Amino acid sequence: MTQPQTYLEALKHCSDAMISAQKPILILDAIKWPQQTEVEFFADGAKRLPAISREDYARMNPLGFDPDDKRRELESIAHTITQRLGADDPLGRILLQTLNQYQTVVSMLENRGTPAFQAASQTLYGSTRDALRGDTLSLIDLGKRLCEIFSLPAAQHLNASHPKNIEAGAAVDILRQRLQPYFVDSAFTVKETDGIVSDASAGGDCIKVNTHAAFSKLDLQVLEVHEGWVHVGTTLNGRNQPWATWLSAGSPRITALQEGLAVLIETLTFSSFPGRARRISDRVVAIDMAEAGADFMEVYRHFINQGLGQRESYKIAQRVFRGGDVAGGACFTKDLSYVRGLVETVNFIRSAILADRPELLPWLFAGKVALDDIPTLYHYHKEQIIAPPRYLPPMFRDLNGLYVWFGFSSGFAAIDLKNIQAHFQSLFRQHPS
């Protein structure tokens, strides 16, 4: 049954209000470290904690909003949603859940550099001791196992064959040439910047490439599908929504699906590599250490002792302690989203196939969505409220290969791998590597 025009107008009004309210809440900008901090850390022999304090965050990265005013604004929008859409409206509930998370984000950012920052981060992104959805395995147990797999000698050998010999300017040109045809009829672009911590990141309809970074050919393949197909693609699909305009804006509740889907696409396109996969699992271990009270230097030295380079070890520790306290007691847990999101997204796809609902799978790309939103969004698509995703990776445009891949995966899950591995290990021992 098609919803009346008054409902559609109310939905768009509430969506637009939330988008406007969240615009100045820039989490990564509020907790980023200047490039000079890394320069000074190594100039000092990598022997002292980086000079980042609670006061530094307030001075370097002032919030673009007043926390109390922002809380009142978010509460007012929530009241409007309840009045105009109803407390039991399924799309209204998604909006209310998102607004509630923004309230927690406001608290997190006004407590940068304190234990309250970590507590809010754990509320938003979870803890390493959390169990995976529908399972008893914890994130840290899975993270440690993945670290072992991606640290094997063979993995290190494979990594060495892909040198980082492409400078930022050339990387921008390559990514632009590859992705502009994918995002035809959009405002998509790629540009250099020195204002990000990572080597590259997606923001709206743009991929930003760190001026100070160098890339391998495989790195660029990862960026093409991870930042481009997933992060930019879902943003642009969200912007194409006529009524549910909030689907163009990300919030912490959608981070696990965004990052998990991006890692999955890396894997399905054979773009990833062991070093990349290890960085993702290393971050789980780093967060676990920081949650247990380790300081920046302890995390940094742990990865040095694990055989990682100085710069790479610094980047891992930096990602974990940005916004927190380098002396210990407060960290940022967002990077758990990669491993958690990958497992949960794979399980969603397998479950949709086993339930004979493969038509739900393209809706992973409908915008900035959480897994639990997808059946609701599909239902409202049938009522002509939610538009289908325009920019879709090829394996989600034609589901045949994806269905077969994950159909086999679901069938193989019943096999006892321990017995199989024991059989082949006896063969491997006859011809050691």
CSV table of C-alpha atoms in Angstrom, one decimal:
chain,number,residue,atom,x,y,z
A,1,MET,CA,0.0,0.0,0.0
A,2,THR,CA,1.4,3.4,-1.1
A,3,GLN,CA,2.0,5.9,1.7
A,4,PRO,CA,0.2,9.2,1.5
A,5,GLN,CA,2.0,12.3,0.4
A,6,THR,CA,1.9,13.8,3.9
A,7,TYR,CA,3.9,10.8,5.2
A,8,LEU,CA,6.5,11.2,2.5
A,9,GLU,CA,6.9,14.9,3.2
A,10,ALA,CA,7.2,14.3,6.9
A,11,LEU,CA,9.8,11.6,6.3
A,12,LYS,CA,11.9,13.9,4.1
A,13,HIS,CA,11.5,16.8,6.6
A,14,CYS,CA,12.8,14.7,9.5
A,15,SER,CA,15.5,13.2,7.3
A,16,ASP,CA,16.7,16.6,6.2
A,17,ALA,CA,16.6,17.9,9.7
A,18,MET,CA,18.8,15.1,10.9
A,19,ILE,CA,21.3,15.6,8.1
A,20,SER,CA,21.6,19.3,8.9
A,21,ALA,CA,22.1,18.6,12.6
A,22,GLN,CA,24.8,16.0,12.1
A,23,LYS,CA,26.9,18.0,9.6
A,24,PRO,CA,29.2,19.7,12.1
A,25,ILE,CA,29.7,16.5,14.1
A,26,LEU,CA,32.9,15.4,12.4
A,27,ILE,CA,34.4,12.6,14.4
A,28,LEU,CA,37.7,12.0,12.6
A,29,ASP,CA,38.4,15.7,12.2
A,30,ALA,CA,37.8,16.2,15.9
A,31,ILE,CA,40.3,13.6,17.0
A,32,LYS,CA,43.0,13.8,14.3
A,33,TRP,CA,46.7,14.4,15.0
A,34,PRO,CA,48.8,16.8,13.1
A,35,GLN,CA,51.6,15.4,10.9
A,36,GLN,CA,54.1,17.3,13.0
A,37,THR,CA,53.3,14.9,15.9
A,38,GLU,CA,54.7,11.9,14.0
A,39,VAL,CA,57.8,14.0,12.9
A,40,GLU,CA,58.6,15.0,16.5
A,41,PHE,CA,58.0,11.4,17.7
A,42,PHE,CA,60.7,10.0,15.5
A,43,ALA,CA,63.0,13.0,15.8
A,44,ASP,CA,63.0,12.2,19.5
A,45,GLY,CA,64.1,8.6,18.9
A,46,ALA,CA,60.6,7.1,19.3
A,47,LYS,CA,61.3,7.0,23.1
A,48,ARG,CA,58.6,9.2,24.5
A,49,LEU,CA,54.8,9.5,24.4
A,50,PRO,CA,53.5,11.7,21.6
A,51,ALA,CA,52.7,15.2,22.9
A,52,ILE,CA,48.9,15.0,22.7
A,53,SER,CA,46.7,15.9,25.6
A,54,ARG,CA,43.0,16.8,26.3
A,55,GLU,CA,43.9,20.5,26.0
A,56,ASP,CA,45.6,19.9,22.7
A,57,TYR,CA,42.4,18.5,21.2
A,58,ALA,CA,40.4,21.5,22.3
A,59,ARG,CA,43.1,23.8,20.9
A,60,MET,CA,43.9,22.0,17.6
A,61,ASN,CA,40.5,20.6,16.7
A,62,PRO,CA,37.8,22.8,18.2
A,63,LEU,CA,34.3,21.3,17.9
A,64,GLY,CA,32.2,23.1,15.3
A,65,PHE,CA,29.2,23.1,17.7
A,66,ASP,CA,28.2,23.7,21.3
A,67,PRO,CA,27.5,20.2,22.9
A,68,ASP,CA,24.6,21.4,25.0
A,69,ASP,CA,22.9,23.2,22.0
A,70,LYS,CA,23.5,20.2,19.8
A,71,ARG,CA,21.9,17.8,22.3
A,72,ARG,CA,18.8,20.0,22.5
A,73,GLU,CA,18.6,20.2,18.7
A,74,LEU,CA,18.8,16.4,18.4
A,75,GLU,CA,16.1,16.0,21.1
A,76,SER,CA,13.9,18.4,19.3
A,77,ILE,CA,14.2,16.4,16.0
A,78,ALA,CA,13.5,13.1,17.9
A,79,HIS,CA,10.3,14.7,19.2
A,80,THR,CA,9.3,15.8,15.7
A,81,ILE,CA,9.8,12.3,14.4
A,82,THR,CA,7.7,10.8,17.1
A,83,GLN,CA,4.9,13.4,16.4
A,84,ARG,CA,4.9,13.3,12.6
A,85,LEU,CA,5.9,9.7,11.9
A,86,GLY,CA,4.8,7.9,15.0
A,87,ALA,CA,6.8,6.1,17.6
A,88,ASP,CA,6.2,2.7,16.0
A,89,ASP,CA,6.9,3.7,12.4
A,90,PRO,CA,9.8,1.4,11.1
A,91,LEU,CA,11.6,4.2,9.2
A,92,GLY,CA,11.1,6.5,12.1
A,93,ARG,CA,12.7,4.0,14.4
A,94,ILE,CA,15.8,3.9,12.3
A,95,LEU,CA,16.0,7.7,12.5
A,96,LEU,CA,15.5,7.7,16.2
A,97,GLN,CA,18.2,5.1,16.7
A,98,THR,CA,20.6,7.2,14.6
A,99,LEU,CA,19.7,10.4,16.6
A,100,ASN,CA,20.4,8.5,19.8
A,101,GLN,CA,23.8,7.5,18.6
A,102,TYR,CA,24.6,11.1,17.7
A,103,GLN,CA,23.9,12.0,21.3
A,104,THR,CA,26.6,9.5,22.3
A,105,VAL,CA,29.0,10.9,19.7
A,106,VAL,CA,28.5,14.4,21.2
A,107,SER,CA,29.4,13.1,24.6
A,108,MET,CA,32.4,11.2,23.2
A,109,LEU,CA,33.9,14.3,21.5
A,110,GLU,CA,33.4,16.6,24.4
A,111,ASN,CA,35.4,14.1,26.6
A,112,ARG,CA,38.4,13.7,24.3
A,113,GLY,CA,41.5,12.7,26.2
A,114,THR,CA,39.5,11.2,29.1
A,115,PRO,CA,38.2,7.7,30.1
A,116,ALA,CA,34.7,8.9,29.3
A,117,PHE,CA,35.8,9.1,25.6
A,118,GLN,CA,36.6,5.3,25.6
A,119,ALA,CA,33.3,4.5,27.4
A,120,ALA,CA,31.3,6.3,24.7
A,121,SER,CA,33.4,4.8,21.9
A,122,GLN,CA,32.7,1.3,23.3
A,123,THR,CA,29.0,2.1,23.3
A,124,LEU,CA,29.2,3.2,19.7
A,125,TYR,CA,31.6,0.7,18.2
A,126,GLY,CA,32.0,-2.1,20.8
A,127,SER,CA,34.8,-3.7,22.7
A,128,THR,CA,37.3,-6.4,21.8
A,129,ARG,CA,35.7,-8.6,24.4
A,130,ASP,CA,32.3,-8.5,22.6
A,131,ALA,CA,31.0,-11.7,21.1
A,132,LEU,CA,30.3,-11.7,17.4
A,133,ARG,CA,26.6,-11.5,16.5
A,134,GLY,CA,24.9,-14.9,16.9
A,135,ASP,CA,28.1,-16.6,18.1
A,136,THR,CA,30.2,-17.0,21.3
A,137,LEU,CA,33.6,-16.2,19.7
A,138,SER,CA,35.0,-12.8,20.8
A,139,LEU,CA,36.5,-10.2,18.6
A,140,ILE,CA,39.9,-10.5,20.2
A,141,ASP,CA,40.0,-14.3,19.8
A,142,LEU,CA,39.2,-14.0,16.1
A,143,GLY,CA,41.6,-11.1,15.8
A,144,LYS,CA,44.5,-13.0,17.3
A,145,ARG,CA,43.8,-16.0,15.1
A,146,LEU,CA,43.8,-13.8,12.0
A,147,CYS,CA,47.1,-12.2,13.1
A,148,GLU,CA,48.7,-15.7,13.2
A,149,ILE,CA,47.4,-16.6,9.7
A,150,PHE,CA,48.5,-13.3,8.1
A,151,SER,CA,51.9,-13.4,9.8
A,152,LEU,CA,53.1,-16.7,8.4
A,153,PRO,CA,56.3,-16.7,6.4
A,154,ALA,CA,54.5,-17.3,3.2
A,155,ALA,CA,52.3,-14.3,3.7
A,156,GLN,CA,55.4,-12.1,4.3
A,157,HIS,CA,56.9,-13.4,1.1
A,158,LEU,CA,53.8,-12.5,-0.9
A,159,ASN,CA,53.8,-9.0,0.6
A,160,ALA,CA,57.3,-8.3,-0.6
A,161,SER,CA,56.4,-8.6,-4.3
A,162,HIS,CA,54.3,-5.4,-4.2
A,163,PRO,CA,56.6,-2.4,-3.6
A,164,LYS,CA,55.1,1.0,-2.8
A,165,ASN,CA,56.5,3.0,-5.7
A,166,ILE,CA,53.5,5.1,-6.8
A,167,GLU,CA,53.5,8.6,-5.4
A,168,ALA,CA,50.4,10.4,-4.3
A,169,GLY,CA,50.0,12.5,-7.4
A,170,ALA,CA,50.2,9.5,-9.7
A,171,ALA,CA,47.8,7.6,-7.5
A,172,VAL,CA,45.2,10.4,-7.8
A,173,ASP,CA,45.4,10.2,-11.6
A,174,ILE,CA,45.1,6.4,-11.7
A,175,LEU,CA,42.1,6.3,-9.3
A,176,ARG,CA,40.4,9.1,-11.2
A,177,GLN,CA,40.8,7.3,-14.5
A,178,ARG,CA,39.4,4.0,-13.1
A,179,LEU,CA,36.5,5.4,-11.1
A,180,GLN,CA,35.0,8.2,-13.1
A,181,PRO,CA,33.5,5.8,-15.6
A,182,TYR,CA,32.0,3.8,-12.7
A,183,PHE,CA,30.4,7.0,-11.3
A,184,VAL,CA,29.2,8.3,-14.6
A,185,ASP,CA,26.9,11.4,-14.3
A,186,SER,CA,28.1,12.2,-10.8
A,187,ALA,CA,30.3,14.8,-9.2
A,188,PHE,CA,32.9,12.2,-8.2
A,189,THR,CA,36.5,13.3,-7.9
A,190,VAL,CA,39.9,12.4,-6.4
A,191,LYS,CA,42.3,14.8,-4.8
A,192,GLU,CA,45.5,15.1,-2.7
A,193,THR,CA,45.4,16.3,1.0
A,194,ASP,CA,47.6,16.4,4.0
A,195,GLY,CA,44.7,16.6,6.4
A,196,ILE,CA,44.0,12.9,7.0
A,197,VAL,CA,45.7,10.2,9.2
A,198,SER,CA,45.3,7.3,6.8
A,199,ASP,CA,46.9,6.9,3.4
A,200,ALA,CA,43.5,7.6,1.8
A,201,SER,CA,39.8,8.1,2.8
A,202,ALA,CA,36.5,8.7,1.2
A,203,GLY,CA,34.4,11.8,2.0
A,204,GLY,CA,31.1,12.3,0.3
A,205,ASP,CA,31.7,12.1,-3.5
A,206,CYS,CA,35.5,12.4,-3.1
A,207,ILE,CA,38.4,10.2,-2.4
A,208,LYS,CA,41.2,12.0,-0.6
A,209,VAL,CA,44.8,10.7,-1.0
A,210,ASN,CA,47.4,11.6,1.6
A,211,THR,CA,50.2,13.7,0.1
A,212,HIS,CA,52.8,12.0,2.2
A,213,ALA,CA,51.8,8.4,1.2
A,214,ALA,CA,53.2,6.1,-1.5
A,215,PHE,CA,51.2,3.2,-2.9
A,216,SER,CA,51.7,-0.2,-4.6
A,217,LYS,CA,49.5,-1.4,-7.5
A,218,LEU,CA,47.6,-3.6,-5.1
A,219,ASP,CA,47.0,-0.6,-2.7
A,220,LEU,CA,45.3,1.2,-5.6
A,221,GLN,CA,43.1,-1.8,-6.4
A,222,VAL,CA,42.0,-1.8,-2.7
A,223,LEU,CA,41.3,1.9,-2.8
A,224,GLU,CA,39.3,1.6,-6.0
A,225,VAL,CA,36.9,-0.9,-4.6
A,226,HIS,CA,37.0,-0.1,-0.8
A,227,GLU,CA,36.8,3.7,-0.9
A,228,GLY,CA,35.3,4.0,-4.3
A,229,TRP,CA,32.7,1.2,-4.9
A,230,VAL,CA,31.6,1.0,-1.3
A,231,HIS,CA,32.1,4.3,0.6
A,232,VAL,CA,31.6,6.7,-2.2
A,233,GLY,CA,29.1,4.4,-4.0
A,234,THR,CA,26.8,4.1,-0.9
A,235,THR,CA,27.0,7.9,-0.3
A,236,LEU,CA,25.9,8.7,-3.9
A,237,ASN,CA,23.2,6.0,-3.7
A,238,GLY,CA,22.0,7.7,-0.5
A,239,ARG,CA,21.9,11.1,-2.2
A,240,ASN,CA,19.7,9.6,-4.9
A,241,GLN,CA,17.0,8.8,-2.3
A,242,PRO,CA,13.9,11.0,-2.9
A,243,TRP,CA,12.5,10.8,0.6
A,244,ALA,CA,14.9,8.9,2.9
A,245,THR,CA,17.7,11.5,2.5
A,246,TRP,CA,19.4,10.4,5.8
A,247,LEU,CA,20.8,7.4,3.9
A,248,SER,CA,23.4,9.7,2.4
A,249,ALA,CA,25.0,10.4,5.8
A,250,GLY,CA,27.0,8.0,7.9
A,251,SER,CA,26.7,7.4,11.7
A,252,PRO,CA,28.4,4.9,14.0
A,253,ARG,CA,25.6,2.4,13.7
A,254,ILE,CA,26.4,1.9,10.0
A,255,THR,CA,30.2,1.7,10.4
A,256,ALA,CA,30.5,-2.0,10.8
A,257,LEU,CA,28.5,-2.8,7.6
A,258,GLN,CA,30.4,-0.1,5.7
A,259,GLU,CA,33.8,-1.3,6.7
A,260,GLY,CA,32.9,-5.0,6.6
A,261,LEU,CA,31.3,-4.7,3.1
A,262,ALA,CA,34.4,-2.8,1.9
A,263,VAL,CA,36.8,-5.6,3.1
A,264,LEU,CA,34.5,-8.2,1.6
A,265,ILE,CA,34.6,-6.4,-1.8
A,266,GLU,CA,38.4,-6.3,-1.5
A,267,THR,CA,38.3,-10.1,-1.1
A,268,LEU,CA,35.8,-10.9,-3.8
A,269,THR,CA,37.8,-8.9,-6.3
A,270,PHE,CA,41.1,-10.4,-5.2
A,271,SER,CA,42.4,-6.9,-4.5
A,272,SER,CA,43.5,-7.5,-1.0
A,273,PHE,CA,46.8,-9.1,0.2
A,274,PRO,CA,48.2,-10.6,3.4
A,275,GLY,CA,49.8,-7.4,4.7
A,276,ARG,CA,46.5,-5.5,4.3
A,277,ALA,CA,44.6,-8.2,6.0
A,278,ARG,CA,47.1,-8.3,8.8
A,279,ARG,CA,46.8,-4.5,9.4
A,280,ILE,CA,43.1,-5.0,9.9
A,281,SER,CA,43.5,-7.8,12.4
A,282,ASP,CA,46.5,-6.1,14.2
A,283,ARG,CA,44.1,-3.2,15.0
A,284,VAL,CA,41.9,-5.5,17.0
A,285,VAL,CA,45.0,-6.6,19.1
A,286,ALA,CA,46.1,-3.0,19.5
A,287,ILE,CA,42.6,-2.0,20.8
A,288,ASP,CA,42.5,-4.9,23.2
A,289,MET,CA,45.9,-3.8,24.7
A,290,ALA,CA,44.7,-0.2,25.0
A,291,GLU,CA,41.4,-1.3,26.6
A,292,ALA,CA,43.4,-3.2,29.1
A,293,GLY,CA,45.4,-0.1,30.1
A,294,ALA,CA,48.4,-0.1,27.8
A,295,ASP,CA,49.9,3.3,26.8
A,296,PHE,CA,50.9,4.4,23.3
A,297,MET,CA,54.5,3.3,23.7
A,298,GLU,CA,53.5,-0.2,24.9
A,299,VAL,CA,51.3,-0.7,21.8
A,300,TYR,CA,54.0,0.8,19.5
A,301,ARG,CA,56.7,-1.5,20.9
A,302,HIS,CA,54.5,-4.5,20.7
A,303,PHE,CA,54.2,-4.2,16.9
A,304,ILE,CA,57.9,-3.4,16.6
A,305,ASN,CA,58.6,-6.7,18.4
A,306,GLN,CA,56.2,-8.4,16.0
A,307,GLY,CA,58.4,-7.4,13.1
A,308,LEU,CA,56.5,-4.4,11.8
A,309,GLY,CA,58.3,-1.3,10.7
A,310,GLN,CA,58.5,1.9,12.8
A,311,ARG,CA,56.1,3.9,10.6
A,312,GLU,CA,53.6,1.1,10.4
A,313,SER,CA,53.7,0.5,14.2
A,314,TYR,CA,53.2,4.2,14.8
A,315,LYS,CA,50.2,4.3,12.5
A,316,ILE,CA,48.5,1.4,14.3
A,317,ALA,CA,49.0,3.0,17.7
A,318,GLN,CA,48.0,6.4,16.4
A,319,ARG,CA,44.7,5.1,15.1
A,320,VAL,CA,43.9,3.5,18.4
A,321,PHE,CA,44.9,6.4,20.6
A,322,ARG,CA,43.5,9.3,18.6
A,323,GLY,CA,40.9,11.0,20.7
A,324,GLY,CA,42.0,9.1,23.8
A,325,ASP,CA,44.8,9.3,26.3
A,326,VAL,CA,48.3,8.3,25.1
A,327,ALA,CA,49.2,7.6,28.7
A,328,GLY,CA,46.6,4.8,28.8
A,329,GLY,CA,43.0,4.5,30.0
A,330,ALA,CA,41.2,5.8,26.9
A,331,CYS,CA,41.2,4.7,23.3
A,332,PHE,CA,39.2,4.8,20.1
A,333,THR,CA,37.5,1.4,19.3
A,334,LYS,CA,36.2,2.2,15.8
A,335,ASP,CA,38.7,-0.1,14.0
A,336,LEU,CA,36.9,-3.1,15.4
A,337,SER,CA,34.4,-2.4,12.7
A,338,TYR,CA,36.5,-4.0,10.0
A,339,VAL,CA,36.7,-7.5,11.4
A,340,ARG,CA,33.2,-7.4,13.1
A,341,GLY,CA,31.6,-6.0,9.9
A,342,LEU,CA,33.2,-8.5,7.6
A,343,VAL,CA,32.0,-11.5,9.7
A,344,GLU,CA,28.5,-10.1,10.1
A,345,THR,CA,28.2,-9.1,6.5
A,346,VAL,CA,29.3,-12.6,5.3
A,347,ASN,CA,26.8,-14.2,7.7
A,348,PHE,CA,24.0,-11.9,6.5
A,349,ILE,CA,24.7,-12.9,2.8
A,350,ARG,CA,24.8,-16.6,3.7
A,351,SER,CA,21.7,-16.3,5.7
A,352,ALA,CA,19.8,-14.4,2.9
A,353,ILE,CA,20.7,-17.1,0.4
A,354,LEU,CA,19.7,-20.0,2.8
A,355,ALA,CA,16.4,-18.2,3.5
A,356,ASP,CA,15.8,-17.9,-0.3
A,357,ARG,CA,16.0,-14.1,-0.1
A,358,PRO,CA,18.9,-13.1,-2.4
A,359,GLU,CA,16.9,-10.1,-3.6
A,360,LEU,CA,17.9,-8.4,-0.4
A,361,LEU,CA,21.6,-8.4,-1.2
A,362,PRO,CA,21.9,-5.3,-3.5
A,363,TRP,CA,20.3,-3.3,-0.7
A,364,LEU,CA,23.6,-3.5,1.2
A,365,PHE,CA,24.5,-0.6,-1.1
A,366,ALA,CA,21.2,1.4,-0.9
A,367,GLY,CA,23.0,4.1,1.2
A,368,LYS,CA,24.5,4.3,4.6
A,369,VAL,CA,22.6,1.5,6.2
A,370,ALA,CA,22.9,-1.1,9.0
A,371,LEU,CA,22.3,-4.8,8.5
A,372,ASP,CA,19.1,-4.7,10.5
A,373,ASP,CA,17.7,-1.9,8.3
A,374,ILE,CA,17.8,-3.9,5.0
A,375,PRO,CA,14.5,-5.9,5.2
A,376,THR,CA,12.7,-2.7,6.3
A,377,LEU,CA,14.2,-0.7,3.4
A,378,TYR,CA,13.3,-3.4,0.9
A,379,HIS,CA,9.7,-3.4,2.2
A,380,TYR,CA,9.5,0.4,1.7
A,381,HIS,CA,11.0,0.0,-1.7
A,382,LYS,CA,8.0,-2.1,-2.6
A,383,GLU,CA,5.9,0.9,-1.5
A,384,GLN,CA,8.0,3.2,-3.8
A,385,ILE,CA,9.6,5.1,-1.0
A,386,ILE,CA,13.1,3.8,-1.0
A,387,ALA,CA,15.0,4.0,-4.4
A,388,PRO,CA,17.1,1.1,-5.5
A,389,PRO,CA,20.9,1.6,-5.5
A,390,ARG,CA,22.2,3.0,-8.7
A,391,TYR,CA,25.9,2.3,-8.2
A,392,LEU,CA,26.5,-1.4,-7.7
A,393,PRO,CA,29.6,-3.6,-7.9
A,394,PRO,CA,29.2,-6.1,-10.8
A,395,MET,CA,28.8,-9.1,-8.5
A,396,PHE,CA,25.9,-7.4,-6.8
A,397,ARG,CA,24.3,-6.3,-10.1
A,398,ASP,CA,24.2,-9.9,-11.3
A,399,LEU,CA,23.8,-12.2,-8.3
A,400,ASN,CA,24.5,-15.5,-10.0
A,401,GLY,CA,28.2,-15.7,-9.1
A,402,LEU,CA,27.6,-14.4,-5.6
A,403,TYR,CA,24.8,-16.9,-5.0
A,404,VAL,CA,27.1,-19.8,-6.0
A,405,TRP,CA,30.1,-18.5,-4.0
A,406,PHE,CA,28.2,-18.2,-0.8
A,407,GLY,CA,26.1,-21.2,-1.4
A,408,PHE,CA,29.2,-23.3,-1.6
A,409,SER,CA,30.6,-21.4,1.5
A,410,SER,CA,27.4,-22.3,3.5
A,411,GLY,CA,27.7,-25.9,2.4
A,412,PHE,CA,31.4,-26.1,3.3
A,413,ALA,CA,30.7,-24.8,6.8
A,414,ALA,CA,29.5,-28.3,7.8
A,415,ILE,CA,32.9,-29.8,7.1
A,416,ASP,CA,35.2,-30.5,10.0
A,417,LEU,CA,38.3,-28.6,8.9
A,418,LYS,CA,40.5,-30.1,11.7
A,419,ASN,CA,40.3,-33.6,10.3
A,420,ILE,CA,40.8,-32.4,6.8
A,421,GLN,CA,43.9,-30.3,7.8
A,422,ALA,CA,45.4,-33.3,9.7
A,423,HIS,CA,45.1,-35.3,6.5
A,424,PHE,CA,46.9,-32.8,4.3
A,425,GLN,CA,49.5,-31.9,6.9
A,426,SER,CA,50.8,-35.4,6.7
A,427,LEU,CA,51.4,-34.8,3.0
A,428,PHE,CA,53.0,-31.4,3.5
A,429,ARG,CA,55.5,-32.8,6.0
A,430,GLN,CA,56.9,-35.1,3.3
A,431,HIS,CA,58.0,-32.0,1.3
A,432,PRO,CA,58.8,-29.1,3.7
A,433,SER,CA,58.9,-25.6,2.3
